[in-house]
GROMACS .gro file of C-alpha atoms in nm:
model
  496
    1MET     CA    1  -7.163  13.511  -0.284
    2ILE     CA    2  -6.906  13.749  -0.139
    3SER     CA    3  -6.715  13.875  -0.443
    4GLN     CA    4  -6.688  13.846  -0.818
    5ASN     CA    5  -6.347  13.679  -0.809
    6ILE     CA    6  -6.333  13.475  -0.490
    7SER     CA    7  -5.981  13.452  -0.348
    8ILE     CA    8  -5.881  13.256  -0.039
    9PHE     CA    9  -5.654  13.544   0.066
   10ASN     CA   10  -5.915  13.814   0.000
   11ASP     CA   11  -6.231  13.650   0.124
   12VAL     CA   12  -6.130  13.381   0.376
   13LEU     CA   13  -5.777  13.408   0.524
   14GLY     CA   14  -5.713  13.774   0.597
   15PRO     CA   15  -5.686  14.061   0.590
   16VAL     CA   16  -5.493  14.148   0.904
   17ILE     CA   17  -5.713  14.411   1.067
   18THR     CA   18  -5.751  14.619   1.381
   19GLY     CA   19  -6.051  14.480   1.575
   20PRO     CA   20  -6.309  14.447   1.705
   21SER     CA   21  -6.524  14.375   1.397
   22SER     CA   22  -6.431  14.287   1.041
   23SER     CA   23  -6.769  14.409   0.909
   24HIS     CA   24  -6.831  14.709   1.132
   25THR     CA   25  -6.474  14.824   1.191
   26GLY     CA   26  -6.269  14.690   0.899
   27GLY     CA   27  -6.561  14.728   0.658
   28ALA     CA   28  -6.621  15.087   0.769
   29VAL     CA   29  -6.252  15.170   0.716
   30ARG     CA   30  -6.261  15.026   0.365
   31ILE     CA   31  -6.582  15.207   0.273
   32GLY     CA   32  -6.426  15.535   0.384
   33LEU     CA   33  -6.101  15.452   0.207
   34LEU     CA   34  -6.275  15.387  -0.126
   35ILE     CA   35  -6.507  15.686  -0.112
   36ARG     CA   36  -6.241  15.938  -0.005
   37ASN     CA   37  -6.075  15.896  -0.344
   38LEU     CA   38  -6.385  16.037  -0.512
   39LEU     CA   39  -6.297  16.375  -0.358
   40PRO     CA   40  -5.958  16.362  -0.178
   41GLU     CA   41  -5.967  16.737  -0.107
   42PHE     CA   42  -6.299  16.717   0.084
   43LYS     CA   43  -6.354  16.941   0.384
   44GLU     CA   44  -6.680  16.793   0.514
   45ALA     CA   45  -6.813  16.438   0.524
   46VAL     CA   46  -7.159  16.326   0.629
   47VAL     CA   47  -7.196  15.952   0.687
   48TYR     CA   48  -7.552  15.818   0.665
   49VAL     CA   49  -7.632  15.484   0.831
   50GLU     CA   50  -7.937  15.283   0.932
   51ASP     CA   51  -8.046  15.220   1.290
   52PHE     CA   52  -8.148  14.859   1.353
   53PRO     CA   53  -7.968  14.551   1.492
   54GLY     CA   54  -7.684  14.454   1.257
   55ALA     CA   55  -7.674  14.792   1.084
   56TYR     CA   56  -7.407  15.056   1.141
   57GLY     CA   57  -7.619  15.285   1.359
   58PRO     CA   58  -7.600  15.080   1.682
   59THR     CA   59  -7.229  15.002   1.632
   60LEU     CA   60  -7.094  15.354   1.584
   61GLU     CA   61  -6.954  15.349   1.938
   62GLY     CA   62  -6.946  14.984   2.050
   63PHE     CA   63  -6.769  14.854   1.739
   64LYS     CA   64  -6.590  15.187   1.687
   65SER     CA   65  -6.756  15.220   1.347
   66ALA     CA   66  -6.763  15.600   1.368
   67ASP     CA   67  -6.387  15.620   1.422
   68ALA     CA   68  -6.338  15.356   1.151
   69PHE     CA   69  -6.531  15.556   0.891
   70ALA     CA   70  -6.328  15.865   0.981
   71ALA     CA   71  -6.001  15.670   0.968
   72GLY     CA   72  -6.080  15.540   0.618
   73LEU     CA   73  -6.171  15.890   0.503
   74LEU     CA   74  -5.827  16.000   0.628
   75GLY     CA   75  -5.661  15.730   0.416
   76MET     CA   76  -5.584  15.473   0.685
   77ASP     CA   77  -5.594  15.101   0.601
   78VAL     CA   78  -5.766  14.830   0.806
   79ASP     CA   79  -5.455  14.734   1.005
   80ASP     CA   80  -5.371  15.086   1.121
   81ALA     CA   81  -5.339  15.107   1.501
   82ARG     CA   82  -5.467  15.467   1.493
   83ILE     CA   83  -5.819  15.374   1.379
   84ARG     CA   84  -5.955  15.424   1.733
   85PHE     CA   85  -5.859  15.793   1.704
   86GLY     CA   86  -6.021  15.848   1.363
   87ARG     CA   87  -6.267  16.122   1.458
   88LYS     CA   88  -6.017  16.303   1.677
   89MET     CA   89  -5.754  16.300   1.403
   90ALA     CA   90  -6.006  16.430   1.148
   91GLU     CA   91  -6.095  16.718   1.381
   92GLU     CA   92  -5.727  16.798   1.432
   93GLN     CA   93  -5.687  16.821   1.055
   94GLY     CA   94  -5.978  17.063   1.031
   95LEU     CA   95  -6.212  16.811   0.868
   96SER     CA   96  -6.576  16.773   0.966
   97VAL     CA   97  -6.707  16.415   0.987
   98ARG     CA   98  -7.072  16.393   1.095
   99PHE     CA   99  -7.319  16.105   1.121
  100ASP     CA  100  -7.690  16.093   1.045
  101LEU     CA  101  -7.961  15.832   0.992
  102ARG     CA  102  -8.111  15.725   0.661
  103THR     CA  103  -8.299  15.423   0.535
  104PHE     CA  104  -8.203  15.206   0.238
  105PRO     CA  105  -8.534  15.031   0.156
  106ASP     CA  106  -8.503  14.673   0.030
  107ALA     CA  107  -8.123  14.692   0.013
  108GLU     CA  108  -7.947  14.361  -0.044
  109TYR     CA  109  -7.713  14.400   0.256
  110VAL     CA  110  -7.749  14.486   0.624
  111GLY     CA  111  -7.434  14.699   0.656
  112MET     CA  112  -7.535  14.988   0.430
  113ALA     CA  113  -7.381  15.336   0.439
  114ALA     CA  114  -7.386  15.651   0.227
  115ILE     CA  115  -7.117  15.918   0.248
  116ARG     CA  116  -7.150  16.269   0.111
  117LEU     CA  117  -6.820  16.453   0.064
  118SER     CA  118  -6.800  16.823  -0.009
  119SER     CA  119  -6.529  17.082  -0.067
  120ASP     CA  120  -6.559  17.451  -0.145
  121ASP     CA  121  -6.703  17.397  -0.492
  122THR     CA  122  -6.762  17.023  -0.538
  123ALA     CA  123  -6.972  16.751  -0.376
  124VAL     CA  124  -7.014  16.379  -0.434
  125GLU     CA  125  -7.225  16.113  -0.265
  126ALA     CA  126  -7.166  15.739  -0.275
  127VAL     CA  127  -7.349  15.436  -0.137
  128ALA     CA  128  -7.162  15.126  -0.018
  129ALA     CA  129  -7.214  14.807   0.179
  130SER     CA  130  -7.006  14.598   0.415
  131ILE     CA  131  -7.071  14.235   0.326
  132GLY     CA  132  -6.871  14.036   0.583
  133GLY     CA  133  -6.512  13.948   0.665
  134GLY     CA  134  -6.389  14.299   0.582
  135MET     CA  135  -6.519  14.286   0.225
  136VAL     CA  136  -6.714  14.585   0.088
  137ARG     CA  137  -6.895  14.691  -0.228
  138LEU     CA  138  -6.930  15.043  -0.366
  139LEU     CA  139  -7.280  15.039  -0.517
  140GLU     CA  140  -7.361  15.390  -0.635
  141ILE     CA  141  -7.192  15.723  -0.709
  142ASP     CA  142  -7.413  16.031  -0.746
  143GLY     CA  143  -7.710  15.815  -0.836
  144VAL     CA  144  -7.519  15.609  -1.092
  145PRO     CA  145  -7.504  15.234  -1.017
  146VAL     CA  146  -7.153  15.090  -0.997
  147ASP     CA  147  -7.007  14.766  -0.865
  148ILE     CA  148  -6.662  14.831  -0.719
  149TRP     CA  149  -6.495  14.588  -0.477
  150GLY     CA  150  -6.150  14.743  -0.442
  151SER     CA  151  -6.012  14.442  -0.629
  152ALA     CA  152  -5.849  14.651  -0.904
  153ASN     CA  153  -5.682  14.986  -0.957
  154GLU     CA  154  -5.945  15.202  -1.122
  155VAL     CA  155  -5.991  15.528  -1.307
  156LEU     CA  156  -6.337  15.683  -1.295
  157ILE     CA  157  -6.434  15.978  -1.512
  158LEU     CA  158  -6.753  16.128  -1.370
  159THR     CA  159  -6.933  16.314  -1.647
  160ASP     CA  160  -7.254  16.518  -1.651
  161GLY     CA  161  -7.390  16.558  -2.000
  162THR     CA  162  -7.080  16.446  -2.189
  163ASP     CA  163  -7.096  16.099  -2.347
  164PRO     CA  164  -6.816  15.895  -2.181
  165ALA     CA  165  -6.780  15.693  -2.501
  166LYS     CA  166  -6.616  15.998  -2.657
  167LEU     CA  167  -6.345  15.987  -2.390
  168LYS     CA  168  -6.296  15.612  -2.365
  169ASP     CA  169  -6.053  15.543  -2.649
  170ALA     CA  170  -5.825  15.835  -2.563
  171ALA     CA  171  -5.832  15.746  -2.192
  172ILE     CA  172  -5.742  15.383  -2.265
  173LYS     CA  173  -5.449  15.492  -2.482
  174ILE     CA  174  -5.312  15.703  -2.195
  175ILE     CA  175  -5.348  15.418  -1.946
  176GLU     CA  176  -5.202  15.151  -2.175
  177LYS     CA  177  -4.877  15.347  -2.193
  178GLU     CA  178  -4.822  15.250  -1.826
  179THR     CA  179  -5.017  14.934  -1.749
  180LYS     CA  180  -5.259  14.672  -1.879
  181ILE     CA  181  -5.635  14.725  -1.891
  182VAL     CA  182  -5.834  14.465  -1.697
  183ARG     CA  183  -6.179  14.579  -1.814
  184ASN     CA  184  -6.381  14.893  -1.884
  185LYS     CA  185  -6.745  14.991  -1.896
  186ILE     CA  186  -6.978  15.290  -1.900
  187CYS     CA  187  -7.211  15.318  -1.600
  188LYS     CA  188  -7.537  15.508  -1.650
  189SER     CA  189  -7.800  15.641  -1.410
  190GLY     CA  190  -8.161  15.535  -1.423
  191ASN     CA  191  -8.120  15.159  -1.386
  192GLN     CA  192  -8.012  15.125  -1.026
  193GLU     CA  193  -8.144  14.832  -0.823
  194LYS     CA  194  -8.451  14.895  -0.607
  195GLY     CA  195  -8.366  15.026  -0.265
  196ILE     CA  196  -8.002  15.115  -0.332
  197ARG     CA  197  -8.053  15.476  -0.439
  198SER     CA  198  -8.031  15.708  -0.139
  199THR     CA  199  -7.950  16.055  -0.271
  200LYS     CA  200  -8.207  16.302  -0.147
  201ASP     CA  201  -8.218  16.561  -0.422
  202GLY     CA  202  -8.189  16.570  -0.799
  203ASN     CA  203  -8.219  16.276  -1.037
  204ASN     CA  204  -7.874  16.305  -1.196
  205SER     CA  205  -8.036  16.186  -1.517
  206GLY     CA  206  -7.744  16.309  -1.724
  207SER     CA  207  -7.471  16.154  -1.511
  208GLN     CA  208  -7.254  15.879  -1.654
  209ILE     CA  209  -6.929  15.727  -1.537
  210LEU     CA  210  -6.648  15.582  -1.745
  211GLU     CA  211  -6.487  15.306  -1.537
  212ILE     CA  212  -6.150  15.164  -1.642
  213CYS     CA  213  -5.986  14.892  -1.432
  214MET     CA  214  -5.612  14.832  -1.467
  215GLU     CA  215  -5.339  14.617  -1.318
  216ASP     CA  216  -5.119  14.891  -1.168
  217PRO     CA  217  -5.185  15.240  -1.028
  218LEU     CA  218  -5.124  15.530  -1.265
  219SER     CA  219  -4.827  15.759  -1.220
  220LYS     CA  220  -4.877  16.129  -1.149
  221GLU     CA  221  -4.804  16.198  -1.515
  222GLY     CA  222  -5.071  15.952  -1.626
  223ARG     CA  223  -5.328  16.105  -1.394
  224ARG     CA  224  -5.240  16.453  -1.516
  225ALA     CA  225  -5.290  16.344  -1.877
  226LEU     CA  226  -5.634  16.207  -1.797
  227GLU     CA  227  -5.731  16.524  -1.613
  228GLU     CA  228  -5.632  16.730  -1.916
  229LEU     CA  229  -5.841  16.500  -2.136
  230ALA     CA  230  -6.145  16.550  -1.911
  231ILE     CA  231  -6.128  16.930  -1.879
  232GLY     CA  232  -6.478  17.068  -1.931
  233LYS     CA  233  -6.617  16.717  -1.973
  234GLY     CA  234  -6.589  16.547  -1.636
  235ARG     CA  235  -6.388  16.486  -1.323
  236VAL     CA  236  -6.120  16.217  -1.288
  237CYS     CA  237  -6.101  15.996  -0.977
  238CYS     CA  238  -5.836  15.729  -0.917
  239LEU     CA  239  -5.910  15.441  -0.681
  240ASP     CA  240  -5.624  15.215  -0.575
  241ALA     CA  241  -5.686  14.844  -0.517
  242ILE     CA  242  -5.738  14.767  -0.147
  243LEU     CA  243  -5.742  14.385  -0.152
  244THR     CA  244  -5.449  14.146  -0.110
  245VAL     CA  245  -5.510  13.978  -0.446
  246SER     CA  246  -5.582  14.218  -0.732
  247GLU     CA  247  -5.752  14.156  -1.066
  248ARG     CA  248  -5.533  14.094  -1.369
  249ALA     CA  249  -5.578  14.142  -1.741
  250GLU     CA  250  -5.511  13.775  -1.814
  251GLN     CA  251  -5.708  13.552  -1.576
  252GLN     CA  252  -5.634  13.179  -1.570
  253PRO     CA  253  -5.938  12.948  -1.573
  254LEU     CA  254  -6.031  12.844  -1.220
  255PRO     CA  255  -5.985  12.469  -1.162
  256PHE     CA  256  -6.317  12.440  -0.973
  257THR     CA  257  -6.586  12.654  -0.810
  258THR     CA  258  -6.814  12.390  -0.654
  259VAL     CA  259  -6.756  12.092  -0.425
  260PRO     CA  260  -6.854  11.838  -0.698
  261GLU     CA  261  -6.607  12.009  -0.933
  262LEU     CA  262  -6.343  11.995  -0.658
  263ASN     CA  263  -6.393  11.622  -0.605
  264GLU     CA  264  -6.381  11.558  -0.979
  265TYR     CA  265  -6.059  11.762  -0.993
  266LEU     CA  266  -5.906  11.565  -0.704
  267GLU     CA  267  -5.987  11.237  -0.874
  268ARG     CA  268  -5.870  11.350  -1.217
  269THR     CA  269  -5.541  11.508  -1.108
  270GLY     CA  270  -5.455  11.283  -0.815
  271CYS     CA  271  -5.371  11.582  -0.596
  272GLY     CA  272  -5.504  11.634  -0.244
  273MET     CA  273  -5.705  11.909  -0.077
  274MET     CA  274  -5.400  12.116   0.014
  275GLU     CA  275  -5.251  12.110  -0.334
  276ALA     CA  276  -5.594  12.187  -0.484
  277ALA     CA  277  -5.618  12.493  -0.260
  278VAL     CA  278  -5.275  12.614  -0.370
  279ARG     CA  279  -5.356  12.562  -0.738
  280TYR     CA  280  -5.685  12.747  -0.703
  281GLU     CA  281  -5.517  13.049  -0.544
  282MET     CA  282  -5.242  13.043  -0.807
  283ALA     CA  283  -5.510  13.060  -1.077
  284VAL     CA  284  -5.709  13.344  -0.918
  285SER     CA  285  -5.405  13.551  -0.814
  286GLY     CA  286  -5.142  13.477  -1.078
  287TRP     CA  287  -4.895  13.413  -0.795
  288SER     CA  288  -4.634  13.138  -0.798
  289ARG     CA  289  -4.676  12.830  -0.578
  290GLU     CA  290  -4.396  12.958  -0.357
  291LYS     CA  291  -4.561  13.299  -0.313
  292VAL     CA  292  -4.896  13.144  -0.221
  293LEU     CA  293  -4.742  12.922   0.046
  294HIS     CA  294  -4.519  13.203   0.170
  295TYR     CA  295  -4.823  13.424   0.221
  296ALA     CA  296  -5.005  13.144   0.405
  297GLU     CA  297  -4.699  13.107   0.627
  298SER     CA  298  -4.705  13.481   0.699
  299MET     CA  299  -5.067  13.442   0.815
  300ALA     CA  300  -4.960  13.160   1.049
  301ARG     CA  301  -4.689  13.383   1.195
  302GLU     CA  302  -4.941  13.667   1.242
  303MET     CA  303  -5.170  13.426   1.426
  304ARG     CA  304  -4.888  13.325   1.660
  305ARG     CA  305  -4.803  13.690   1.721
  306SER     CA  306  -5.160  13.790   1.800
  307ALA     CA  307  -5.213  13.497   2.039
  308GLU     CA  308  -4.893  13.568   2.229
  309GLU     CA  309  -4.979  13.938   2.250
  310GLY     CA  310  -5.324  13.850   2.377
  311LEU     CA  311  -5.183  13.619   2.644
  312GLU     CA  312  -4.981  13.905   2.788
  313GLY     CA  313  -5.313  14.044   2.910
  314ASP     CA  314  -5.217  14.410   2.875
  315ILE     CA  315  -5.540  14.484   2.689
  316LYS     CA  316  -5.826  14.721   2.759
  317LEU     CA  317  -6.137  14.573   2.604
  318CYS     CA  318  -6.381  14.811   2.440
  319GLY     CA  319  -6.674  14.710   2.662
  320PHE     CA  320  -6.718  14.570   3.011
  321ALA     CA  321  -6.548  14.227   2.995
  322LYS     CA  322  -6.207  14.157   3.147
  323THR     CA  323  -5.921  13.958   2.997
  324HIS     CA  324  -5.898  13.595   3.104
  325ALA     CA  325  -5.682  13.407   2.852
  326GLY     CA  326  -5.363  13.434   3.059
  327ILE     CA  327  -5.548  13.321   3.371
  328LEU     CA  328  -5.686  13.021   3.181
  329ARG     CA  329  -5.337  12.931   3.055
  330ASP     CA  330  -5.191  12.947   3.407
  331ALA     CA  331  -5.474  12.735   3.548
  332THR     CA  332  -5.428  12.481   3.269
  333GLU     CA  333  -5.057  12.447   3.341
  334MET     CA  334  -5.129  12.374   3.709
  335LYS     CA  335  -5.292  12.050   3.589
  336ASP     CA  336  -5.453  11.967   3.925
  337LYS     CA  337  -5.704  12.251   3.902
  338LEU     CA  338  -5.890  12.184   3.575
  339LEU     CA  339  -6.017  11.884   3.384
  340PRO     CA  340  -5.743  11.769   3.143
  341LEU     CA  341  -5.862  11.817   2.784
  342GLY     CA  342  -5.539  11.734   2.604
  343ILE     CA  343  -5.460  11.939   2.295
  344ALA     CA  344  -5.783  12.134   2.340
  345ASP     CA  345  -5.643  12.293   2.658
  346ARG     CA  346  -5.395  12.499   2.460
  347ALA     CA  347  -5.647  12.573   2.186
  348LEU     CA  348  -5.890  12.721   2.437
  349TYR     CA  349  -5.656  12.981   2.579
  350TYR     CA  350  -5.499  13.061   2.243
  351ALA     CA  351  -5.844  13.119   2.089
  352MET     CA  352  -5.951  13.335   2.383
  353ALA     CA  353  -5.625  13.534   2.367
  354VAL     CA  354  -5.679  13.623   2.002
  355MET     CA  355  -6.038  13.727   2.066
  356GLU     CA  356  -5.946  13.940   2.364
  357LEU     CA  357  -5.681  14.116   2.158
  358ASN     CA  358  -5.945  14.170   1.889
  359GLY     CA  359  -6.186  14.313   2.148
  360GLY     CA  360  -5.918  14.558   2.257
  361MET     CA  361  -5.870  14.681   1.898
  362GLY     CA  362  -5.550  14.486   1.855
  363SER     CA  363  -5.425  14.346   1.525
  364ILE     CA  364  -5.560  14.001   1.427
  365VAL     CA  365  -5.611  13.785   1.117
  366THR     CA  366  -5.972  13.769   1.002
  367CYS     CA  367  -6.029  13.396   0.966
  368PRO     CA  368  -6.286  13.419   0.824
  369THR     CA  369  -6.407  13.717   1.034
  370ALA     CA  370  -6.286  13.915   1.333
  371GLY     CA  371  -6.568  13.777   1.549
  372SER     CA  372  -6.448  13.422   1.480
  373SER     CA  373  -6.078  13.501   1.451
  374GLY     CA  374  -5.974  13.286   1.748
  375VAL     CA  375  -6.091  12.942   1.634
  376VAL     CA  376  -5.847  12.852   1.355
  377PRO     CA  377  -5.543  13.015   1.526
  378GLY     CA  378  -5.630  12.844   1.854
  379MET     CA  379  -5.641  12.502   1.690
  380LEU     CA  380  -5.338  12.561   1.468
  381LEU     CA  381  -5.111  12.691   1.745
  382ALA     CA  382  -5.211  12.408   1.978
  383MET     CA  383  -5.126  12.155   1.708
  384GLN     CA  384  -4.795  12.328   1.639
  385ASP     CA  385  -4.704  12.307   2.007
  386GLU     CA  386  -4.823  11.950   2.066
  387MET     CA  387  -4.716  11.796   1.734
  388GLU     CA  388  -4.408  12.015   1.670
  389LEU     CA  389  -4.538  12.120   1.330
  390THR     CA  390  -4.309  12.329   1.111
  391MET     CA  391  -4.424  12.665   0.972
  392GLU     CA  392  -4.444  12.499   0.630
  393GLU     CA  393  -4.689  12.241   0.767
  394ALA     CA  394  -4.884  12.517   0.939
  395ALA     CA  395  -4.911  12.699   0.605
  396GLU     CA  396  -5.040  12.383   0.439
  397GLY     CA  397  -5.302  12.343   0.710
  398LEU     CA  398  -5.418  12.700   0.658
  399MET     CA  399  -5.457  12.642   0.285
  400VAL     CA  400  -5.691  12.350   0.360
  401ALA     CA  401  -5.885  12.570   0.603
  402GLY     CA  402  -5.903  12.836   0.334
  403LEU     CA  403  -6.038  12.588   0.081
  404ILE     CA  404  -6.322  12.492   0.317
  405GLY     CA  405  -6.406  12.860   0.368
  406LEU     CA  406  -6.387  12.924  -0.006
  407PHE     CA  407  -6.709  12.735  -0.069
  408VAL     CA  408  -6.890  12.928   0.204
  409ALA     CA  409  -6.776  13.250   0.036
  410ILE     CA  410  -6.899  13.126  -0.302
  411LEU     CA  411  -7.237  13.002  -0.179
  412ALA     CA  412  -7.319  13.245   0.104
  413ASN     CA  413  -7.120  13.488   0.321
  414PHE     CA  414  -6.956  13.518   0.663
  415ASP     CA  415  -7.147  13.824   0.784
  416GLY     CA  416  -7.282  13.763   1.134
  417SER     CA  417  -7.517  14.060   1.112
  418ASP     CA  418  -7.674  13.898   0.806
  419GLY     CA  419  -7.648  13.522   0.866
  420GLY     CA  420  -7.616  13.509   1.243
  421CYS     CA  421  -7.324  13.375   1.442
  422GLN     CA  422  -7.364  13.049   1.253
  423ALA     CA  423  -7.222  13.232   0.950
  424GLU     CA  424  -6.904  13.312   1.142
  425MET     CA  425  -6.858  13.037   1.404
  426SER     CA  426  -6.984  12.745   1.197
  427SER     CA  427  -6.755  12.848   0.913
  428ALA     CA  428  -6.453  12.896   1.141
  429CYS     CA  429  -6.512  12.561   1.311
  430ALA     CA  430  -6.550  12.387   0.975
  431MET     CA  431  -6.229  12.545   0.852
  432GLY     CA  432  -6.042  12.445   1.170
  433ALA     CA  433  -6.176  12.091   1.164
  434GLY     CA  434  -6.076  12.041   0.802
  435MET     CA  435  -5.731  12.181   0.877
  436ALA     CA  436  -5.686  11.956   1.181
  437CYS     CA  437  -5.804  11.648   0.994
  438TYR     CA  438  -5.553  11.719   0.718
  439LEU     CA  439  -5.268  11.767   0.966
  440ILE     CA  440  -5.335  11.428   1.130
  441GLY     CA  441  -5.335  11.250   0.795
  442GLY     CA  442  -5.703  11.250   0.705
  443THR     CA  443  -5.818  11.162   0.357
  444ASP     CA  444  -5.985  11.418   0.132
  445ILE     CA  445  -6.332  11.282   0.210
  446GLN     CA  446  -6.257  11.277   0.583
  447ILE     CA  447  -6.145  11.641   0.568
  448GLN     CA  448  -6.472  11.735   0.399
  449ARG     CA  449  -6.677  11.531   0.647
  450ALA     CA  450  -6.506  11.702   0.941
  451ALA     CA  451  -6.616  12.038   0.802
  452VAL     CA  452  -6.970  11.919   0.737
  453LEU     CA  453  -7.002  11.784   1.093
  454CYS     CA  454  -6.921  12.130   1.228
  455PHE     CA  455  -7.193  12.288   1.019
  456GLU     CA  456  -7.437  12.023   1.138
  457GLY     CA  457  -7.347  12.087   1.501
  458LEU     CA  458  -7.353  12.467   1.499
  459MET     CA  459  -7.617  12.572   1.249
  460GLY     CA  460  -7.876  12.803   1.403
  461LEU     CA  461  -7.630  12.991   1.625
  462VAL     CA  462  -7.758  13.347   1.665
  463CYS     CA  463  -7.558  13.670   1.670
  464ASP     CA  464  -7.667  13.863   1.978
  465PRO     CA  465  -7.373  14.047   2.138
  466ILE     CA  466  -7.454  14.197   2.476
  467ALA     CA  467  -7.444  14.579   2.483
  468VAL     CA  468  -7.319  14.582   2.122
  469TYR     CA  469  -6.963  14.477   2.205
  470VAL     CA  470  -6.767  14.191   2.046
  471GLU     CA  471  -6.718  14.033   2.388
  472VAL     CA  472  -7.014  13.830   2.520
  473PRO     CA  473  -7.088  13.574   2.383
  474CYS     CA  474  -6.829  13.630   2.110
  475ILE     CA  475  -6.510  13.570   2.312
  476PRO     CA  476  -6.613  13.242   2.485
  477ARG     CA  477  -6.765  13.106   2.165
  478ASN     CA  478  -6.420  13.099   2.004
  479PRO     CA  479  -6.261  12.852   2.249
  480MET     CA  480  -6.586  12.655   2.229
  481GLY     CA  481  -6.545  12.651   1.851
  482ALA     CA  482  -6.188  12.524   1.878
  483ALA     CA  483  -6.304  12.235   2.097
  484VAL     CA  484  -6.585  12.154   1.855
  485GLY     CA  485  -6.343  12.162   1.564
  486PHE     CA  486  -6.110  11.907   1.727
  487THR     CA  487  -6.407  11.687   1.818
  488MET     CA  488  -6.540  11.678   1.463
  489ALA     CA  489  -6.192  11.622   1.315
  490ASN     CA  490  -6.156  11.313   1.534
  491LEU     CA  491  -6.505  11.190   1.448
  492ALA     CA  492  -6.434  11.220   1.076
  493ARG     CA  493  -6.086  11.067   1.104
  494SER     CA  494  -6.232  10.769   1.288
  495GLY     CA  495  -6.463  10.703   0.995
  496TYR     CA  496  -6.785  10.864   1.117
   0.00000   0.00000   0.00000
């Protein structure tokens, strides 16, 4: 399961990131962004990673993970075009960012990293993991187990010897003057999961952390009041939410979390897959129906923008491949040069264009990952062109795609380094096929069958990028995925 509160807009559709990898570029940015707030005035950072296929060590250069870690530590977000200059910008600001190897025995995730920050008189070390699609988890701070996703605005009071319970009530009173409390807990050292702990010295046996999650960030005055409360007792850190959908104090019950529950909900309410997707996201986010669909429409517009930018061909890929999407489009339009594939023709060059932009560190929509970010846009834009779909219809299609991906996020994850390319491509194809089947009038069961057929056809696909670049076989697999998605949508719609 990817996160505690699965959201279509957090875990499946989005975020908009700078490529080439949602796990190893976007995830690295987010890990740095979370950890920097533990010591914003740091002067030196040492990033510890593992060195085996799928881990961060081999991707420091090819996936630009090293620059991404540095960019996050500088406060950049995942869509910042300056990520590629992360290390250079850190050096220009007089900050030292170094990299070293470390093992994380028996860790739950492949994309593990530890970062040690130090200033003149303070140091802190945290362990985190990238878990696919740009999602991350902060697992440990100075030997104390935590579980922070960036899904809420948080106050942490790091104590050493002082009982956090003595600070909790006063801290909550300060925070409640400005915003609502989502939850709070005291985190203690000594019960971390096997293999997560990575600090090299000291047992931090007296360390405890008071964690308070809230709906809105604190003002400067609120932070100052907490710092005064903690004088001589601990150090206050404020972490801002980094996800699109943030946690709230009052959470509506989710209408379903499994496919059987979804089908029971469809039968009981009489609504279809699209409306069920909207209602689910309304429940998890607290957004209005209009806001949910407006955000989905903004994702459709971002997909169109990224495909058109990719087709311009003015892209320098990170590795050795050359751009080809524009050439494919021109050859397709000549008609007498290639086999006519109908609507798939457009989908192929749109999907390739998005992936080439991603490979050149352009801005794309993770859907559900950067490595599979061309499939759903390729299919959607081709259908918009051929069927003259409105942006409202495109948004509806994306909500259906998001609903298919939701169950993958709940049951497994999208991380190619963990589950192979089948985790990314199979999921993207299933999402695209379900979307396409909906847009041509498929029934709820046909939409689900279209998704299942994609999983059946693509399970077992390995993740083995050549020379550690998101180019071969990643780029050509996306137009392949778009073609598979259309094929399975037609099979399901015909009653297969």
